[in-house]
Amino acid sequence: MLEPNPHAPSVAESLSRVHVIGGRKTPPAEGRTFDVISPVTRRKLAEAAFGTAEDVGRAVASAGTAQKEWAKKSARERGKLVAECGRLLEKHDEELARLVCLETGKAVRTEGRPEAAALADIFNFFGGLGSEIKGQTVPFRPQQLTFTLREPVGVVGAIIPWNVPMMLLALKVCPALVAGNAVVVKAAEEAPFAVLRVAEICAQILPPGVFNLLAGHGPECGAPLARHPDVAKISFTGSVETGRIVNRIAAEKLIPATLELGGKSPMIVMADCDLDKAVEGAVTGMRFSRCGQSCSASSRIFVQAAIHDAFVEKLKARVDNMRMGDPFDQVTDIGTIVSEAQFEKVQNYIRLGEAEEGVTVLRCSALPADPRLAGGLYIQPVLFTGISRDSPLAREEIFGPVACIFKFETLEEALAAANDTRFGLAATLWTKDMKTALAGAHRLEAGFVQVNQNRVVQAGLSYGGYKDSGLGKEATLESMLAHYTREKTVMLNME
Ligand code: NAI
Ligand code: MG
């Protein structure tokens, strides 16, 4: 049972101490490596290449050369190749699902497989959009032909986090490639292997150099990537703090940046809702199966007074039924937190909440009983009620399985409280009343508002935050055109 998949550790081993540059496994220029630790065993899984400015230089040079030829292909042909990658990745879905769980501690049934499926889906989606990279004609004067072109920006730098690394990679790499750019990705230090494997698989289909992947740390590898003079666009997903650093670099260079940052998403539950559906929505919204490690986690739940206690009771019972355990066990719903740093961060918030006066702390589910998992970074899902709306737990992104539940009386009060945050990534509202639903949809300050459902980001749905949650959108045709092409106006005078 504890044996992940004899395959996954050997795949990780095969990608140890390398980047993927120019379509080939390439050792780090300075020969340095760092340990990637399993959050389940807390032992070293494998060593990853410690990328430095020199590796960034090599990858960007490779991308720059490859991009010139890549851009000469028709957009439709590029799309065809990206879709072909999608089909090949689909064939490796189980391997990739297990690999990402090996390094992140996520459960393979509830998280690894859905992520592998989303990865292939995003490649397929963008692969079909090649023909849509088109400009406009402008009826300026009869003797003048005026039109716009959508051209690639050149080499795109992408910096990704560890929570859903393959999916977040695809949301950047696919639109960039289809639009005619080459990409250099910097993986998160916690989870380099699944995305290295994705790059290695894609190298069987794509021309060498259009998709490069570097392992390494943020300041030593991510920052030099953003700073590199030949990187013409930067796309980042991660914390607000690092997003600001990256955006400052982009501002200095006068290049565009797309930023997908954190969240503290509200969920408003009206008394007239379908209670069971709302409870289920809180479970998926909070991403308890991913230990709450989601930027859009519904971590502030506002429940109308009349149903507050019933909601809390049902939610507690529902989460109690989730099983924490070995990520590779088919019955496991919840695996581990990704790293000791995240584990400590989340535990600190929980301790802070427990120390607040008048709070109720409901610990759900149960830590795994198997003694072989005793060292794993498991945290029981926690529901807090009675917490102050000014508490750091209610205001800051915890990125762990911690939900704060608040009681409210009126919709006005709930909307004001929901919007009283520096974040604005997602929001949900639960009601059977159409007027309430529409009022909420208009007034919730978030980039993604859902009524009576709580689905995750999908190819084809515009995704991106308001306020501190980010700049720019991802996952659609329009976002590909806006963020991965530049527009040229052409006027041909025939007078
Ligand atoms: P982070 O934002 O520091 O890391 C994300 C990526 O940025 C990683 O690839 C990292 O190596 C890179 N990076 C770090 N410092 C950099 C720098 N100076 N220049 C360029 N790149 C740099 O996030 P971290 O430290 O993994 O997690 C801290 C918190 O951030 C989490 O607790 C969570 O609240 C939030 N977070 C939000 C995510 C989201 O999806 N919006 C994803 C991951 C974390
Ligand atoms: Mg960080």
Coordinates of C-alpha atoms and ligand atoms in Angstrom, one line a residue:
M1 CA 0.0 0.0 0.0
L2 CA 2.8 2.4 0.8
E3 CA 4.6 1.6 -2.4
P4 CA 3.6 4.7 -4.5
N5 CA 4.1 3.1 -7.9
P6 CA 7.4 1.5 -8.4
H7 CA 7.6 3.8 -11.4
A8 CA 7.1 7.3 -9.9
P9 CA 10.3 7.3 -7.8
S10 CA 12.4 6.0 -10.7
V11 CA 10.9 8.7 -13.0
A12 CA 11.8 11.3 -10.3
E13 CA 15.3 9.8 -10.1
S14 CA 15.7 9.9 -13.9
L15 CA 14.9 13.7 -13.8
S16 CA 17.2 14.3 -10.9
R17 CA 19.9 16.9 -11.3
V18 CA 18.7 18.1 -14.7
H19 CA 16.8 20.9 -16.4
V20 CA 15.1 20.4 -19.8
I21 CA 16.8 22.8 -22.1
G22 CA 16.7 22.6 -25.9
G23 CA 14.5 19.5 -25.6
R24 CA 17.2 17.6 -23.7
K25 CA 18.0 16.8 -20.1
T26 CA 20.8 19.2 -19.2
P27 CA 22.8 19.3 -16.0
P28 CA 23.0 22.6 -14.1
A29 CA 25.8 24.8 -15.3
E30 CA 27.3 25.2 -11.8
G31 CA 26.7 21.5 -10.9
R32 CA 24.7 22.5 -7.8
T33 CA 21.6 20.5 -6.6
F34 CA 19.0 20.6 -3.8
D35 CA 17.0 17.9 -2.1
V36 CA 13.4 17.5 -2.8
I37 CA 11.7 16.0 0.3
S38 CA 8.7 13.7 0.4
P39 CA 6.0 15.3 2.6
V40 CA 4.8 11.8 3.5
T41 CA 8.1 10.2 4.6
R42 CA 10.0 13.5 5.3
R43 CA 12.9 11.8 3.6
K44 CA 14.8 12.8 0.5
L45 CA 13.0 11.9 -2.7
A46 CA 15.6 12.9 -5.2
E47 CA 17.9 15.8 -5.9
A48 CA 16.9 18.5 -8.3
A49 CA 19.1 20.8 -10.4
F50 CA 19.7 24.1 -8.6
G51 CA 19.2 26.5 -11.5
T52 CA 21.2 29.8 -11.6
A53 CA 21.5 32.8 -13.9
E54 CA 23.8 30.8 -16.2
D55 CA 21.1 28.1 -16.7
V56 CA 18.6 30.9 -17.3
G57 CA 21.0 32.3 -19.9
R58 CA 21.3 29.0 -21.7
A59 CA 17.6 28.3 -21.7
V60 CA 16.7 31.8 -22.9
A61 CA 19.3 31.5 -25.7
S62 CA 17.8 28.2 -26.7
A63 CA 14.3 29.6 -26.6
G64 CA 15.3 32.7 -28.6
T65 CA 16.8 30.6 -31.4
A66 CA 13.9 28.2 -31.5
Q67 CA 11.2 30.9 -31.4
K68 CA 12.3 32.4 -34.7
E69 CA 11.6 29.2 -36.6
W70 CA 8.5 28.3 -34.5
A71 CA 6.9 31.7 -35.3
K72 CA 7.3 30.9 -39.0
K73 CA 5.0 27.9 -38.7
S74 CA 1.3 28.7 -39.2
A75 CA -0.6 29.1 -36.0
R76 CA -2.8 26.2 -37.0
E77 CA 0.3 24.0 -37.3
R78 CA 1.6 25.1 -33.9
G79 CA -1.8 24.3 -32.4
K80 CA -1.8 20.9 -34.0
L81 CA 1.5 20.1 -32.3
V82 CA 0.3 21.4 -29.0
A83 CA -2.8 19.2 -29.2
E84 CA -0.5 16.3 -30.1
C85 CA 1.3 16.9 -26.9
G86 CA -2.0 16.8 -25.1
R87 CA -2.8 13.4 -26.5
L88 CA 0.7 12.1 -25.6
L89 CA 0.3 13.5 -22.1
E90 CA -3.0 11.7 -21.8
K91 CA -1.2 8.4 -22.4
H92 CA 1.0 9.2 -19.5
D93 CA -1.8 10.3 -17.2
E94 CA -1.4 7.7 -14.5
E95 CA 2.4 8.2 -14.4
L96 CA 2.1 12.0 -14.1
A97 CA -0.7 11.7 -11.5
R98 CA 1.5 9.6 -9.3
L99 CA 4.6 11.7 -9.9
V100 CA 2.9 14.9 -8.8
C101 CA 1.5 13.2 -5.7
L102 CA 4.9 11.7 -4.8
E103 CA 6.4 15.2 -4.6
T104 CA 3.4 17.1 -3.2
G105 CA 1.7 14.5 -0.9
K106 CA -1.6 15.0 -2.6
A107 CA -4.0 12.1 -2.9
V108 CA -3.8 10.4 -6.3
R109 CA -7.5 9.6 -6.6
T110 CA -8.9 13.0 -5.5
E111 CA -6.1 15.2 -6.8
G112 CA -3.4 13.6 -8.9
R113 CA -5.7 12.1 -11.5
P114 CA -7.9 15.1 -11.9
E115 CA -4.8 17.3 -12.3
A116 CA -3.4 15.0 -15.0
A117 CA -6.7 15.1 -16.8
A118 CA -6.8 18.9 -16.6
L119 CA -3.3 19.1 -18.0
A120 CA -4.2 17.2 -21.1
D121 CA -7.5 19.1 -21.5
I122 CA -5.7 22.5 -21.5
F123 CA -3.2 21.3 -24.2
N124 CA -6.2 20.1 -26.2
F125 CA -8.2 23.2 -25.7
F126 CA -5.4 25.7 -26.7
G127 CA -4.3 23.3 -29.5
G128 CA -7.6 24.0 -31.2
L129 CA -7.3 27.8 -31.1
G130 CA -4.5 28.3 -33.6
S131 CA -6.8 29.6 -36.3
E132 CA -8.2 32.2 -33.9
I133 CA -5.0 34.2 -33.7
K134 CA -6.3 36.9 -36.1
G135 CA -6.5 40.6 -36.4
Q136 CA -9.1 43.1 -37.7
T137 CA -9.6 45.1 -40.8
V138 CA -10.4 48.8 -40.3
P139 CA -12.5 50.6 -43.0
F140 CA -10.3 53.7 -42.8
R141 CA -10.4 55.1 -46.3
P142 CA -11.3 53.3 -49.6
Q143 CA -7.8 53.6 -51.0
Q144 CA -6.1 52.4 -47.9
L145 CA -6.0 48.9 -46.6
T146 CA -5.8 49.0 -42.8
F147 CA -5.5 45.9 -40.6
T148 CA -4.1 44.6 -37.4
L149 CA -1.8 41.6 -36.9
R150 CA -1.4 39.6 -33.7
E151 CA 2.3 38.7 -33.4
P152 CA 4.2 36.7 -30.8
V153 CA 6.1 38.6 -28.1
G154 CA 9.1 36.4 -28.3
V155 CA 10.5 34.5 -25.3
V156 CA 8.0 34.1 -22.4
G157 CA 9.3 33.5 -18.9
A158 CA 6.9 31.6 -16.6
I159 CA 7.2 31.1 -12.9
I160 CA 4.9 28.5 -11.3
P161 CA 4.0 27.2 -7.8
W162 CA 3.7 23.7 -6.4
N163 CA 0.0 23.3 -5.5
V164 CA -1.2 22.2 -9.0
P165 CA 2.0 22.5 -10.8
M166 CA 1.1 20.7 -14.0
M167 CA -2.2 22.5 -14.5
L168 CA -0.7 25.9 -13.8
L169 CA 2.2 25.2 -16.2
A170 CA -0.3 24.3 -19.0
L171 CA -2.3 27.5 -18.5
K172 CA 0.9 29.4 -19.3
V173 CA 2.8 27.2 -21.8
C174 CA -0.1 26.3 -24.1
P175 CA -1.3 29.8 -25.0
A176 CA 2.3 31.1 -25.2
L177 CA 3.3 28.3 -27.7
V178 CA 0.2 28.4 -29.8
A179 CA 0.6 32.2 -30.2
G180 CA 4.2 31.6 -31.6
N181 CA 6.3 32.2 -28.5
A182 CA 9.0 30.0 -26.9
V183 CA 8.8 29.5 -23.2
V184 CA 11.2 29.1 -20.3
V185 CA 9.5 27.8 -17.1
K186 CA 10.9 27.9 -13.6
A187 CA 9.4 25.1 -11.5
A188 CA 8.6 25.5 -7.8
E189 CA 11.3 24.1 -5.6
E190 CA 8.8 21.7 -3.8
A191 CA 7.5 20.1 -7.0
P192 CA 9.9 20.1 -10.0
F193 CA 9.7 16.5 -11.2
A194 CA 6.1 16.2 -12.6
V195 CA 6.6 19.4 -14.7
L196 CA 10.1 18.3 -15.8
R197 CA 8.5 15.1 -17.0
V198 CA 5.8 17.1 -18.9
A199 CA 8.5 19.0 -20.6
E200 CA 10.4 15.8 -21.4
I201 CA 7.3 14.2 -22.9
C202 CA 6.5 17.3 -25.0
A203 CA 10.0 17.3 -26.3
Q204 CA 9.1 14.2 -28.3
I205 CA 6.8 16.4 -30.4
L206 CA 7.8 20.0 -30.2
P207 CA 10.9 21.5 -31.9
P208 CA 13.9 21.6 -29.5
G209 CA 14.0 24.8 -27.5
V210 CA 10.5 26.1 -27.7
F211 CA 9.6 24.7 -24.3
N212 CA 12.4 24.7 -21.6
L213 CA 12.0 23.9 -18.0
L214 CA 14.3 24.9 -15.2
A215 CA 14.4 23.6 -11.7
G216 CA 15.6 25.9 -9.0
H217 CA 14.9 28.4 -6.2
G218 CA 13.0 31.7 -6.5
P219 CA 15.7 34.3 -5.9
E220 CA 18.5 32.4 -7.7
C221 CA 16.6 31.1 -10.7
G222 CA 13.2 32.8 -10.9
A223 CA 14.4 36.3 -10.5
P224 CA 17.2 36.0 -13.1
L225 CA 14.6 34.6 -15.5
A226 CA 12.3 37.6 -15.0
R227 CA 15.3 40.0 -15.3
H228 CA 16.8 38.4 -18.4
P229 CA 16.9 41.1 -21.1
D230 CA 15.6 38.7 -23.8
V231 CA 12.5 37.6 -21.8
A232 CA 9.8 39.8 -23.3
K233 CA 6.9 38.7 -21.1
I234 CA 6.5 37.2 -17.7
S235 CA 3.7 35.1 -16.4
F236 CA 3.6 34.3 -12.7
T237 CA 1.4 32.3 -10.3
G238 CA 2.1 32.3 -6.6
S239 CA 2.0 34.6 -3.5
V240 CA 1.2 38.3 -3.5
E241 CA 4.6 39.1 -2.1
T242 CA 6.6 37.3 -4.8
G243 CA 4.1 38.6 -7.4
R244 CA 5.0 42.2 -6.4
I245 CA 8.8 41.4 -6.8
V246 CA 8.2 39.9 -10.2
N247 CA 6.0 42.8 -11.2
R248 CA 8.6 45.3 -10.1
I249 CA 11.2 43.6 -12.3
A250 CA 8.7 43.7 -15.2
A251 CA 8.0 47.4 -14.6
E252 CA 11.7 48.2 -14.7
K253 CA 12.1 46.4 -18.0
L254 CA 8.8 47.7 -19.4
I255 CA 7.5 44.3 -20.2
P256 CA 4.0 43.0 -19.5
A257 CA 3.4 40.6 -16.6
T258 CA 0.4 38.4 -15.9
L259 CA 0.0 37.7 -12.2
E260 CA -2.3 35.1 -10.7
L261 CA -2.0 35.6 -6.9
G262 CA -3.6 34.6 -3.7
G263 CA -7.1 34.7 -2.4
K264 CA -9.4 34.7 0.6
S265 CA -12.6 33.8 -1.2
P266 CA -16.0 34.2 0.3
M267 CA -18.9 31.8 0.2
I268 CA -22.3 33.3 1.1
V269 CA -24.9 30.8 2.2
M270 CA -28.5 32.1 2.3
A271 CA -31.1 30.5 4.5
D272 CA -33.2 29.6 1.4
C273 CA -30.5 27.6 -0.3
D274 CA -30.3 23.8 -0.9
L275 CA -28.4 23.1 2.3
D276 CA -26.9 19.8 1.2
K277 CA -25.6 21.2 -2.0
A278 CA -24.1 24.2 -0.1
V279 CA -22.3 21.8 2.3
E280 CA -21.0 19.9 -0.7
G281 CA -19.9 23.2 -2.2
A282 CA -18.0 24.1 0.9
V283 CA -16.1 20.8 0.8
T284 CA -15.1 21.3 -2.8
G285 CA -14.7 25.1 -2.4
M286 CA -12.4 24.7 0.5
R287 CA -10.4 22.1 -1.5
F288 CA -10.2 19.9 1.7
S289 CA -8.9 17.1 -0.5
R290 CA -5.9 19.3 -1.4
C291 CA -5.5 20.4 2.3
G292 CA -6.9 23.8 1.3
Q293 CA -3.8 24.5 -0.8
S294 CA -5.7 26.5 -3.4
C295 CA -5.6 30.1 -4.4
S296 CA -9.4 30.1 -4.7
A297 CA -10.2 28.2 -1.5
S298 CA -13.6 29.3 0.0
S299 CA -11.9 30.0 3.3
R300 CA -14.4 32.6 4.5
I301 CA -17.9 31.1 4.8
F302 CA -20.8 33.4 5.7
V303 CA -23.9 31.6 6.7
Q304 CA -27.3 33.2 7.4
A305 CA -28.3 32.9 11.0
A306 CA -31.3 30.7 10.6
I307 CA -29.3 27.8 9.1
H308 CA -25.9 28.6 10.6
D309 CA -25.8 25.8 13.2
A310 CA -27.3 23.2 10.9
F311 CA -24.8 24.1 8.2
V312 CA -21.8 23.8 10.6
E313 CA -23.1 20.5 11.9
K314 CA -23.6 19.0 8.4
L315 CA -20.2 20.3 7.2
K316 CA -18.4 18.8 10.2
A317 CA -20.1 15.5 9.6
R318 CA -19.3 15.5 5.9
V319 CA -15.6 16.4 6.4
D320 CA -15.4 13.8 9.2
N321 CA -16.2 11.2 6.5
M322 CA -13.2 12.2 4.5
R323 CA -10.2 9.8 4.9
M324 CA -6.7 11.1 5.5
G325 CA -4.0 8.7 4.6
D326 CA -1.4 7.4 2.2
P327 CA -1.7 9.5 -1.0
F328 CA -1.4 6.3 -3.1
D329 CA -4.2 4.4 -1.4
Q330 CA -7.3 4.4 -3.5
V331 CA -9.5 5.1 -0.5
T332 CA -7.6 8.2 0.6
D333 CA -9.4 11.5 0.2
I334 CA -6.8 13.8 1.8
G335 CA -3.0 13.6 1.7
T336 CA -0.4 15.8 3.2
I337 CA 0.6 19.5 3.2
V338 CA 3.4 20.1 0.7
S339 CA 6.3 21.1 2.9
E340 CA 7.5 21.7 6.5
A341 CA 7.4 25.5 5.9
Q342 CA 3.7 25.3 4.8
F343 CA 3.0 22.9 7.7
E344 CA 4.4 25.4 10.2
K345 CA 2.6 28.3 8.6
V346 CA -0.8 26.6 8.8
Q347 CA -0.2 25.3 12.3
N348 CA 0.7 28.8 13.5
Y349 CA -2.6 30.1 12.1
I350 CA -4.5 27.4 13.9
R351 CA -2.8 28.1 17.2
L352 CA -3.5 31.8 16.7
G353 CA -7.2 31.0 16.2
E354 CA -7.4 28.7 19.1
A355 CA -6.0 31.5 21.4
E356 CA -8.8 33.8 20.4
E357 CA -11.6 34.3 22.9
G358 CA -15.0 32.9 22.2
V359 CA -14.0 30.7 19.2
T360 CA -15.1 27.1 18.6
V361 CA -12.6 24.9 16.9
L362 CA -13.9 21.8 15.1
R363 CA -11.3 19.4 14.0
C364 CA -12.6 17.1 11.3
S365 CA -11.6 13.7 9.9
A366 CA -8.8 11.8 11.7
L367 CA -5.1 11.7 11.3
P368 CA -4.0 8.4 9.7
A369 CA -3.7 5.6 12.1
D370 CA -1.0 3.8 10.1
P371 CA 2.3 4.2 12.1
R372 CA 4.2 4.3 8.9
L373 CA 2.6 7.6 8.1
A374 CA 3.3 9.0 11.6
G375 CA 6.0 11.4 10.3
G376 CA 3.9 12.7 7.4
L377 CA 2.8 16.4 7.2
Y378 CA -0.8 15.7 7.9
I379 CA -3.1 18.4 9.2
Q380 CA -6.7 17.7 10.1
P381 CA -9.3 20.0 8.4
V382 CA -10.4 22.7 10.9
L383 CA -13.6 24.7 11.1
F384 CA -13.5 27.9 13.2
T385 CA -16.7 29.6 14.3
G386 CA -17.0 32.7 16.4
I387 CA -13.7 34.1 15.1
S388 CA -13.4 37.8 14.8
R389 CA -13.7 39.2 11.2
D390 CA -10.5 41.2 11.9
S391 CA -8.5 38.1 12.9
P392 CA -5.5 37.3 10.7
L393 CA -7.2 33.9 10.1
A394 CA -10.1 35.8 8.6
R395 CA -8.0 38.2 6.5
E396 CA -4.8 36.4 5.4
E397 CA -4.4 33.6 3.0
I398 CA -3.6 30.5 5.1
F399 CA -3.3 28.0 2.2
G400 CA -4.2 25.1 4.5
P401 CA -7.4 23.2 5.5
V402 CA -8.7 26.0 7.7
A403 CA -12.2 27.5 7.1
C404 CA -13.7 30.4 9.1
I405 CA -17.4 30.3 9.4
F406 CA -19.3 33.5 10.2
K407 CA -23.0 34.2 11.0
F408 CA -24.9 37.0 9.3
E409 CA -28.4 38.3 9.2
T410 CA -28.9 40.2 6.0
L411 CA -27.6 39.9 2.4
E412 CA -26.3 43.5 2.7
E413 CA -24.3 42.6 5.7
A414 CA -22.9 39.5 4.0
L415 CA -21.9 41.3 0.8
A416 CA -20.2 44.0 2.8
A417 CA -18.2 41.5 4.8
A418 CA -17.4 39.3 1.8
N419 CA -16.0 42.4 -0.1
D420 CA -14.1 43.6 3.0
T421 CA -10.8 42.0 1.9
R422 CA -7.7 43.0 -0.2
F423 CA -8.2 39.8 -2.3
G424 CA -10.7 39.2 -5.1
L425 CA -10.1 35.9 -6.8
A426 CA -13.4 34.0 -6.5
A427 CA -16.7 34.0 -4.7
T428 CA -19.8 31.8 -4.4
L429 CA -23.4 32.5 -3.4
W430 CA -26.0 29.9 -2.4
T431 CA -29.6 30.8 -2.8
K432 CA -32.8 29.7 -4.6
D433 CA -33.9 33.4 -5.1
M434 CA -33.0 34.8 -8.5
K435 CA -33.0 38.4 -7.3
T436 CA -30.5 37.6 -4.6
A437 CA -28.4 35.6 -7.0
L438 CA -28.2 38.4 -9.5
A439 CA -27.5 41.0 -6.8
G440 CA -24.6 38.9 -5.5
A441 CA -23.2 38.3 -9.0
H442 CA -23.1 42.0 -9.7
R443 CA -21.8 43.1 -6.3
L444 CA -19.3 40.5 -5.3
E445 CA -15.8 41.9 -6.0
A446 CA -14.1 38.9 -7.5
G447 CA -12.9 37.7 -10.9
F448 CA -14.9 34.5 -10.7
V449 CA -18.4 34.4 -9.2
Q450 CA -20.5 31.2 -9.0
V451 CA -24.0 30.7 -7.8
N452 CA -25.1 27.3 -6.4
Q453 CA -21.9 25.6 -7.6
N454 CA -18.2 25.7 -6.8
R455 CA -16.2 24.4 -9.7
V456 CA -12.5 24.7 -10.3
V457 CA -10.8 26.7 -13.1
Q458 CA -11.4 25.1 -16.5
A459 CA -10.0 25.8 -20.0
G460 CA -12.4 28.2 -21.7
L461 CA -13.5 30.0 -18.6
S462 CA -11.7 33.3 -17.9
Y463 CA -9.8 33.1 -14.7
G464 CA -8.0 35.8 -12.8
G465 CA -8.4 38.0 -9.8
Y466 CA -9.5 41.5 -8.8
K467 CA -7.6 43.7 -6.3
D468 CA -4.5 42.0 -4.8
S469 CA -5.4 38.7 -6.4
G470 CA -3.7 39.5 -9.6
L471 CA -3.4 41.2 -12.9
G472 CA -4.8 39.7 -16.2
K473 CA -6.7 36.6 -17.0
E474 CA -5.8 33.1 -18.0
A475 CA -7.5 30.1 -19.7
T476 CA -9.3 31.6 -22.6
L477 CA -8.8 32.6 -26.2
E478 CA -9.1 36.2 -25.2
S479 CA -6.5 35.9 -22.5
M480 CA -4.1 34.2 -25.0
L481 CA -4.5 37.1 -27.4
A482 CA -4.2 39.7 -24.7
H483 CA -1.2 38.3 -22.9
Y484 CA 0.8 36.3 -25.4
T485 CA 0.6 38.4 -28.5
R486 CA 1.2 42.0 -29.4
E487 CA -0.8 43.9 -31.8
K488 CA 0.5 45.7 -34.9
T489 CA -1.5 48.1 -37.0
V490 CA -0.7 48.1 -40.7
M491 CA -1.8 50.7 -43.2
L492 CA -1.2 50.2 -46.9
N493 CA -1.8 53.4 -48.9
M494 CA -2.8 52.8 -52.5
E495 CA -3.6 56.3 -53.6
Ligands
NAI1 P1 6.0 31.9 -3.8 O1 5.1 32.9 -4.4 O2 7.2 32.4 -3.1 O3 6.5 30.9 -4.9 C1 5.9 30.7 -6.2 C2 7.0 30.6 -7.3 O4 7.7 31.8 -7.2 C3 8.0 29.5 -7.0 O5 8.4 29.0 -8.2 C4 9.2 30.2 -6.4 O6 10.4 29.6 -6.6 C5 9.1 31.6 -7.1 N1 9.8 32.6 -6.4 C6 10.0 32.8 -5.1 N2 10.7 33.9 -4.9 C7 11.0 34.5 -6.1 C8 11.7 35.7 -6.5 N3 12.3 36.5 -5.6 N4 11.8 35.9 -7.8 C9 11.2 35.1 -8.7 N5 10.6 34.0 -8.4 C10 10.4 33.7 -7.1 O7 5.1 31.0 -2.9 P2 5.5 30.0 -1.7 O8 6.7 30.5 -1.0 O9 5.7 28.6 -2.4 O10 4.3 29.9 -0.8 C11 4.0 31.0 0.1 C12 2.5 31.3 0.1 O11 2.2 31.8 -1.2 C13 1.6 30.2 0.4 O12 1.4 29.9 1.7 C14 0.3 30.7 -0.3 O13 -0.3 31.5 0.6 C15 0.8 31.5 -1.4 N6 0.7 30.7 -2.7 C16 -0.3 31.0 -3.6 C17 -0.4 30.3 -4.8 C18 -1.5 30.5 -5.8 O14 -1.9 29.6 -6.5 N7 -1.9 31.7 -6.0 C19 0.5 29.1 -5.0 C20 1.5 28.9 -4.1 C21 1.6 29.7 -2.9
MG2 MG 8.1 32.1 -1.2

